[in-house]
């Protein structure tokens, strides 16, 4: 299925927070006992050829590389044993985060929506066919900034598995075809600056199935 059709029908991006223990630790958070999630707007999508824009209101934007799970068949209260049959494909994604804005919100007990929801804050790869990944819990995710490795982790480090996430989320909200679940990021998140180049990749069974390359610029008004 073309990427354009996926981006056109996606109604919600559900992003899982603190799903890798080491990432939770590096931000001073405890590993959760149940999934922590937040929503991002589909208007934050960008694709190859576009740029990540640091908003005027932030001076500390971080990269977070993630395995994205695309819902192919919607449902409510999906049993964990049936969850994999609801996947329509995978995607390599970045969850860009205005960490300074997020830190202020967290300190006040307020939502993170602004820090995660800016335009250009969800760069994505082309769609990966569901059968191209034999085991979504054995996928390597890497990210470099200007050629320097920042993140390199495996989805086998996830606290909550893909089926458990799908099942849990579907008890709260109906999952619809085209919805995207971002499954969390491994350790190594760091700041990016205007002029940087972010590159990332997804490797399964020794094969690189997706790569990203996005330049970073500062918003001009």
mmCIF file of C-alpha atoms in Angstrom:
data_model
loop_
_atom_site.group_PDB
_atom_site.id
_atom_site.type_symbol
_atom_site.label_atom_id
_atom_site.label_comp_id
_atom_site.label_asym_id
_atom_site.label_seq_id
_atom_site.Cartn_x
_atom_site.Cartn_y
_atom_site.Cartn_z
ATOM 1 C CA UNK A 1 0.000 0.000 0.000
ATOM 2 C CA UNK A 2 1.458 3.428 -0.892
ATOM 3 C CA UNK A 3 2.726 5.567 1.960
ATOM 4 C CA UNK A 4 0.532 8.448 0.790
ATOM 5 C CA UNK A 5 -2.636 6.413 1.364
ATOM 6 C CA UNK A 6 -1.502 5.483 4.871
ATOM 7 C CA UNK A 7 -0.759 9.086 5.793
ATOM 8 C CA UNK A 8 -4.080 10.141 4.339
ATOM 9 C CA UNK A 9 -6.166 7.707 6.364
ATOM 10 C CA UNK A 10 -4.303 7.855 9.688
ATOM 11 C CA UNK A 11 -6.663 9.320 12.272
ATOM 12 C CA UNK A 12 -4.392 9.133 15.284
ATOM 13 C CA UNK A 13 -0.800 8.514 16.237
ATOM 14 C CA UNK A 14 -0.572 6.730 19.573
ATOM 15 C CA UNK A 15 2.917 7.036 21.029
ATOM 16 C CA UNK A 16 4.124 4.801 23.846
ATOM 17 C CA UNK A 17 6.334 6.446 26.447
ATOM 18 C CA UNK A 18 8.962 4.794 28.638
ATOM 19 C CA UNK A 19 8.729 1.413 26.889
ATOM 20 C CA UNK A 20 12.494 0.852 27.131
ATOM 21 C CA UNK A 21 13.823 0.726 30.684
ATOM 22 C CA UNK A 22 17.168 2.371 29.845
ATOM 23 C CA UNK A 23 15.437 5.287 28.107
ATOM 24 C CA UNK A 24 13.134 5.789 31.073
ATOM 25 C CA UNK A 25 16.192 5.771 33.322
ATOM 26 C CA UNK A 26 18.130 8.337 31.246
ATOM 27 C CA UNK A 27 15.255 10.817 31.653
ATOM 28 C CA UNK A 28 14.942 10.124 35.385
ATOM 29 C CA UNK A 29 11.677 8.163 35.093
ATOM 30 C CA UNK A 30 10.728 4.837 36.633
ATOM 31 C CA UNK A 31 9.792 1.993 34.315
ATOM 32 C CA UNK A 32 5.977 1.868 34.172
ATOM 33 C CA UNK A 33 3.857 -1.047 35.386
ATOM 34 C CA UNK A 34 1.331 -0.470 32.582
ATOM 35 C CA UNK A 35 1.733 1.288 29.216
ATOM 36 C CA UNK A 36 2.098 5.076 29.229
ATOM 37 C CA UNK A 37 0.887 6.710 26.034
ATOM 38 C CA UNK A 38 0.113 10.064 24.476
ATOM 39 C CA UNK A 39 -1.374 11.203 21.173
ATOM 40 C CA UNK A 40 0.311 13.040 18.313
ATOM 41 C CA UNK A 41 -1.547 14.710 15.439
ATOM 42 C CA UNK A 42 -1.251 13.270 11.905
ATOM 43 C CA UNK A 43 -0.410 16.816 10.807
ATOM 44 C CA UNK A 44 3.037 16.212 12.336
ATOM 45 C CA UNK A 45 3.964 13.657 9.623
ATOM 46 C CA UNK A 46 6.760 14.417 7.197
ATOM 47 C CA UNK A 47 8.305 12.169 4.561
ATOM 48 C CA UNK A 48 11.623 11.946 2.754
ATOM 49 C CA UNK A 49 12.565 15.228 1.109
ATOM 50 C CA UNK A 50 11.116 17.376 3.880
ATOM 51 C CA UNK A 51 12.900 18.891 6.891
ATOM 52 C CA UNK A 52 12.558 18.702 10.673
ATOM 53 C CA UNK A 53 11.781 22.212 11.884
ATOM 54 C CA UNK A 54 12.816 23.346 15.369
ATOM 55 C CA UNK A 55 9.973 25.615 16.515
ATOM 56 C CA UNK A 56 10.623 29.165 17.647
ATOM 57 C CA UNK A 57 9.338 28.308 21.118
ATOM 58 C CA UNK A 58 11.912 25.576 21.738
ATOM 59 C CA UNK A 59 15.687 25.545 22.042
ATOM 60 C CA UNK A 60 16.058 21.876 23.002
ATOM 61 C CA UNK A 61 14.573 19.426 20.482
ATOM 62 C CA UNK A 62 15.497 15.742 20.807
ATOM 63 C CA UNK A 63 15.333 12.779 18.435
ATOM 64 C CA UNK A 64 13.665 9.475 19.372
ATOM 65 C CA UNK A 65 13.837 6.606 16.862
ATOM 66 C CA UNK A 66 10.953 4.120 16.979
ATOM 67 C CA UNK A 67 9.330 1.103 15.398
ATOM 68 C CA UNK A 68 5.885 2.120 14.200
ATOM 69 C CA UNK A 69 3.025 -0.376 13.944
ATOM 70 C CA UNK A 70 0.328 0.401 11.376
ATOM 71 C CA UNK A 71 -3.143 -0.917 12.121
ATOM 72 C CA UNK A 72 -4.520 -2.770 9.118
ATOM 73 C CA UNK A 73 -7.752 -4.045 10.669
ATOM 74 C CA UNK A 74 -9.528 -1.999 13.298
ATOM 75 C CA UNK A 75 -11.071 -3.310 16.458
ATOM 76 C CA UNK A 76 -12.154 -2.799 20.055
ATOM 77 C CA UNK A 77 -11.050 -4.968 22.979
ATOM 78 C CA UNK A 78 -8.703 -6.969 20.782
ATOM 79 C CA UNK A 79 -7.436 -10.122 22.467
ATOM 80 C CA UNK A 80 -3.659 -10.235 22.809
ATOM 81 C CA UNK A 81 -3.619 -13.602 21.023
ATOM 82 C CA UNK A 82 -5.347 -12.012 18.014
ATOM 83 C CA UNK A 83 -3.472 -8.712 18.016
ATOM 84 C CA UNK A 84 -0.851 -9.533 15.387
ATOM 85 C CA UNK A 85 -3.589 -10.169 12.808
ATOM 86 C CA UNK A 86 -4.620 -6.515 13.144
ATOM 87 C CA UNK A 87 -1.231 -5.232 11.932
ATOM 88 C CA UNK A 88 -1.177 -3.938 8.366
ATOM 89 C CA UNK A 89 2.511 -3.046 8.203
ATOM 90 C CA UNK A 90 5.387 -1.356 9.976
ATOM 91 C CA UNK A 91 7.221 1.928 9.635
ATOM 92 C CA UNK A 92 10.439 3.511 10.856
ATOM 93 C CA UNK A 93 9.602 6.757 12.608
ATOM 94 C CA UNK A 94 11.089 9.563 14.646
ATOM 95 C CA UNK A 95 9.213 11.039 17.581
ATOM 96 C CA UNK A 96 10.746 14.503 17.726
ATOM 97 C CA UNK A 97 10.326 16.113 21.129
ATOM 98 C CA UNK A 98 10.709 19.668 22.400
ATOM 99 C CA UNK A 99 12.323 18.506 25.625
ATOM 100 C CA UNK A 100 12.382 21.931 27.257
ATOM 101 C CA UNK A 101 8.644 22.381 26.712
ATOM 102 C CA UNK A 102 7.977 18.817 27.867
ATOM 103 C CA UNK A 103 10.022 19.294 31.039
ATOM 104 C CA UNK A 104 8.036 22.374 32.021
ATOM 105 C CA UNK A 105 4.753 20.541 31.384
ATOM 106 C CA UNK A 106 5.863 17.466 33.357
ATOM 107 C CA UNK A 107 6.945 19.673 36.246
ATOM 108 C CA UNK A 108 3.475 21.182 36.412
ATOM 109 C CA UNK A 109 1.662 17.870 35.895
ATOM 110 C CA UNK A 110 0.342 19.071 32.535
ATOM 111 C CA UNK A 111 -0.042 17.146 29.234
ATOM 112 C CA UNK A 112 2.857 16.786 26.791
ATOM 113 C CA UNK A 113 0.833 17.605 23.673
ATOM 114 C CA UNK A 114 2.711 20.745 22.666
ATOM 115 C CA UNK A 115 6.149 19.209 23.058
ATOM 116 C CA UNK A 116 5.231 16.275 20.801
ATOM 117 C CA UNK A 117 2.741 17.804 18.396
ATOM 118 C CA UNK A 118 4.566 20.415 16.339
ATOM 119 C CA UNK A 119 4.492 20.202 12.549
ATOM 120 C CA UNK A 120 7.366 18.016 11.225
ATOM 121 C CA UNK A 121 7.688 16.163 14.556
ATOM 122 C CA UNK A 122 6.832 12.709 13.121
ATOM 123 C CA UNK A 123 9.193 11.887 10.244
ATOM 124 C CA UNK A 124 8.408 8.474 8.740
ATOM 125 C CA UNK A 125 9.875 5.983 6.267
ATOM 126 C CA UNK A 126 8.118 4.174 3.494
ATOM 127 C CA UNK A 127 5.702 1.474 4.603
ATOM 128 C CA UNK A 128 7.272 -1.892 5.460
ATOM 129 C CA UNK A 129 5.134 -4.874 4.493
ATOM 130 C CA UNK A 130 3.934 -6.853 7.484
ATOM 131 C CA UNK A 131 5.547 -10.118 6.339
ATOM 132 C CA UNK A 132 8.942 -8.448 5.861
ATOM 133 C CA UNK A 133 9.467 -8.475 9.641
ATOM 134 C CA UNK A 134 9.344 -12.015 10.967
ATOM 135 C CA UNK A 135 9.563 -10.919 14.600
ATOM 136 C CA UNK A 136 8.804 -7.312 15.624
ATOM 137 C CA UNK A 137 10.532 -8.024 18.945
ATOM 138 C CA UNK A 138 13.883 -8.667 17.235
ATOM 139 C CA UNK A 139 14.393 -5.485 15.224
ATOM 140 C CA UNK A 140 17.432 -3.224 15.495
ATOM 141 C CA UNK A 141 16.868 0.524 15.471
ATOM 142 C CA UNK A 142 19.755 2.920 14.970
ATOM 143 C CA UNK A 143 20.055 6.685 14.649
ATOM 144 C CA UNK A 144 22.972 8.966 13.848
ATOM 145 C CA UNK A 145 23.371 12.738 13.892
ATOM 146 C CA UNK A 146 25.912 14.020 11.362
ATOM 147 C CA UNK A 147 27.210 10.463 11.061
ATOM 148 C CA UNK A 148 27.757 10.024 14.815
ATOM 149 C CA UNK A 149 25.814 7.171 16.400
ATOM 150 C CA UNK A 150 23.378 8.292 19.078
ATOM 151 C CA UNK A 151 20.896 5.406 19.379
ATOM 152 C CA UNK A 152 21.367 1.712 18.676
ATOM 153 C CA UNK A 153 18.953 -0.672 20.366
ATOM 154 C CA UNK A 154 16.763 -3.681 19.800
ATOM 155 C CA UNK A 155 13.029 -4.014 20.198
ATOM 156 C CA UNK A 156 13.711 -7.063 22.361
ATOM 157 C CA UNK A 157 14.340 -4.466 25.096
ATOM 158 C CA UNK A 158 10.712 -3.276 25.021
ATOM 159 C CA UNK A 159 8.883 -3.579 28.330
ATOM 160 C CA UNK A 160 5.477 -4.096 26.685
ATOM 161 C CA UNK A 161 5.232 -6.246 23.568
ATOM 162 C CA UNK A 162 3.463 -5.201 20.380
ATOM 163 C CA UNK A 163 0.466 -7.546 20.953
ATOM 164 C CA UNK A 164 0.089 -6.384 24.552
ATOM 165 C CA UNK A 165 0.141 -2.740 23.432
ATOM 166 C CA UNK A 166 -2.493 -3.307 20.759
ATOM 167 C CA UNK A 167 -4.685 -5.212 23.195
ATOM 168 C CA UNK A 168 -4.317 -2.656 25.975
ATOM 169 C CA UNK A 169 -4.905 0.379 23.796
ATOM 170 C CA UNK A 170 -7.983 -1.176 22.229
ATOM 171 C CA UNK A 171 -9.622 -1.451 25.649
ATOM 172 C CA UNK A 172 -9.417 2.357 25.863
ATOM 173 C CA UNK A 173 -10.075 3.524 22.314
ATOM 174 C CA UNK A 174 -11.168 1.820 19.139
ATOM 175 C CA UNK A 175 -8.209 1.219 16.869
ATOM 176 C CA UNK A 176 -8.986 2.166 13.265
ATOM 177 C CA UNK A 177 -7.398 1.159 9.992
ATOM 178 C CA UNK A 178 -4.431 3.420 9.328
ATOM 179 C CA UNK A 179 -3.799 4.324 12.964
ATOM 180 C CA UNK A 180 -0.114 4.343 13.888
ATOM 181 C CA UNK A 181 1.332 3.086 17.166
ATOM 182 C CA UNK A 182 4.841 4.306 17.969
ATOM 183 C CA UNK A 183 6.240 1.644 20.283
ATOM 184 C CA UNK A 184 8.848 3.661 22.197
ATOM 185 C CA UNK A 185 12.502 4.540 21.843
ATOM 186 C CA UNK A 186 15.736 2.947 23.099
ATOM 187 C CA UNK A 187 18.267 4.902 25.125
ATOM 188 C CA UNK A 188 20.488 7.556 23.614
ATOM 189 C CA UNK A 189 18.123 10.427 22.873
ATOM 190 C CA UNK A 190 19.883 13.753 22.474
ATOM 191 C CA UNK A 191 19.529 17.287 21.205
ATOM 192 C CA UNK A 192 19.628 18.274 17.549
ATOM 193 C CA UNK A 193 20.499 21.686 16.138
ATOM 194 C CA UNK A 194 19.791 23.627 12.990
ATOM 195 C CA UNK A 195 22.130 22.368 10.271
ATOM 196 C CA UNK A 196 22.258 18.795 11.599
ATOM 197 C CA UNK A 197 21.415 15.744 9.494
ATOM 198 C CA UNK A 198 19.492 12.924 11.212
ATOM 199 C CA UNK A 199 19.838 9.472 9.676
ATOM 200 C CA UNK A 200 18.212 6.302 10.979
ATOM 201 C CA UNK A 201 17.633 2.701 10.010
ATOM 202 C CA UNK A 202 15.606 -0.401 10.822
ATOM 203 C CA UNK A 203 17.241 -3.824 10.516
ATOM 204 C CA UNK A 204 15.436 -7.177 10.681
ATOM 205 C CA UNK A 205 17.095 -10.575 10.184
ATOM 206 C CA UNK A 206 20.233 -8.787 9.046
ATOM 207 C CA UNK A 207 18.395 -6.851 6.330
ATOM 208 C CA UNK A 208 17.958 -3.083 6.329
ATOM 209 C CA UNK A 209 14.261 -2.613 5.625
ATOM 210 C CA UNK A 210 14.009 1.152 6.022
ATOM 211 C CA UNK A 211 16.221 4.201 6.312
ATOM 212 C CA UNK A 212 15.579 7.883 6.985
ATOM 213 C CA UNK A 213 17.556 11.050 6.326
ATOM 214 C CA UNK A 214 16.166 14.395 7.485
ATOM 215 C CA UNK A 215 17.964 17.727 7.746
ATOM 216 C CA UNK A 216 17.148 19.974 10.697
ATOM 217 C CA UNK A 217 16.363 23.691 10.370
ATOM 218 C CA UNK A 218 15.158 26.419 12.711
ATOM 219 C CA UNK A 219 11.692 27.822 12.154
ATOM 220 C CA UNK A 220 11.659 31.167 10.427
ATOM 221 C CA UNK A 221 8.739 33.561 10.939
#
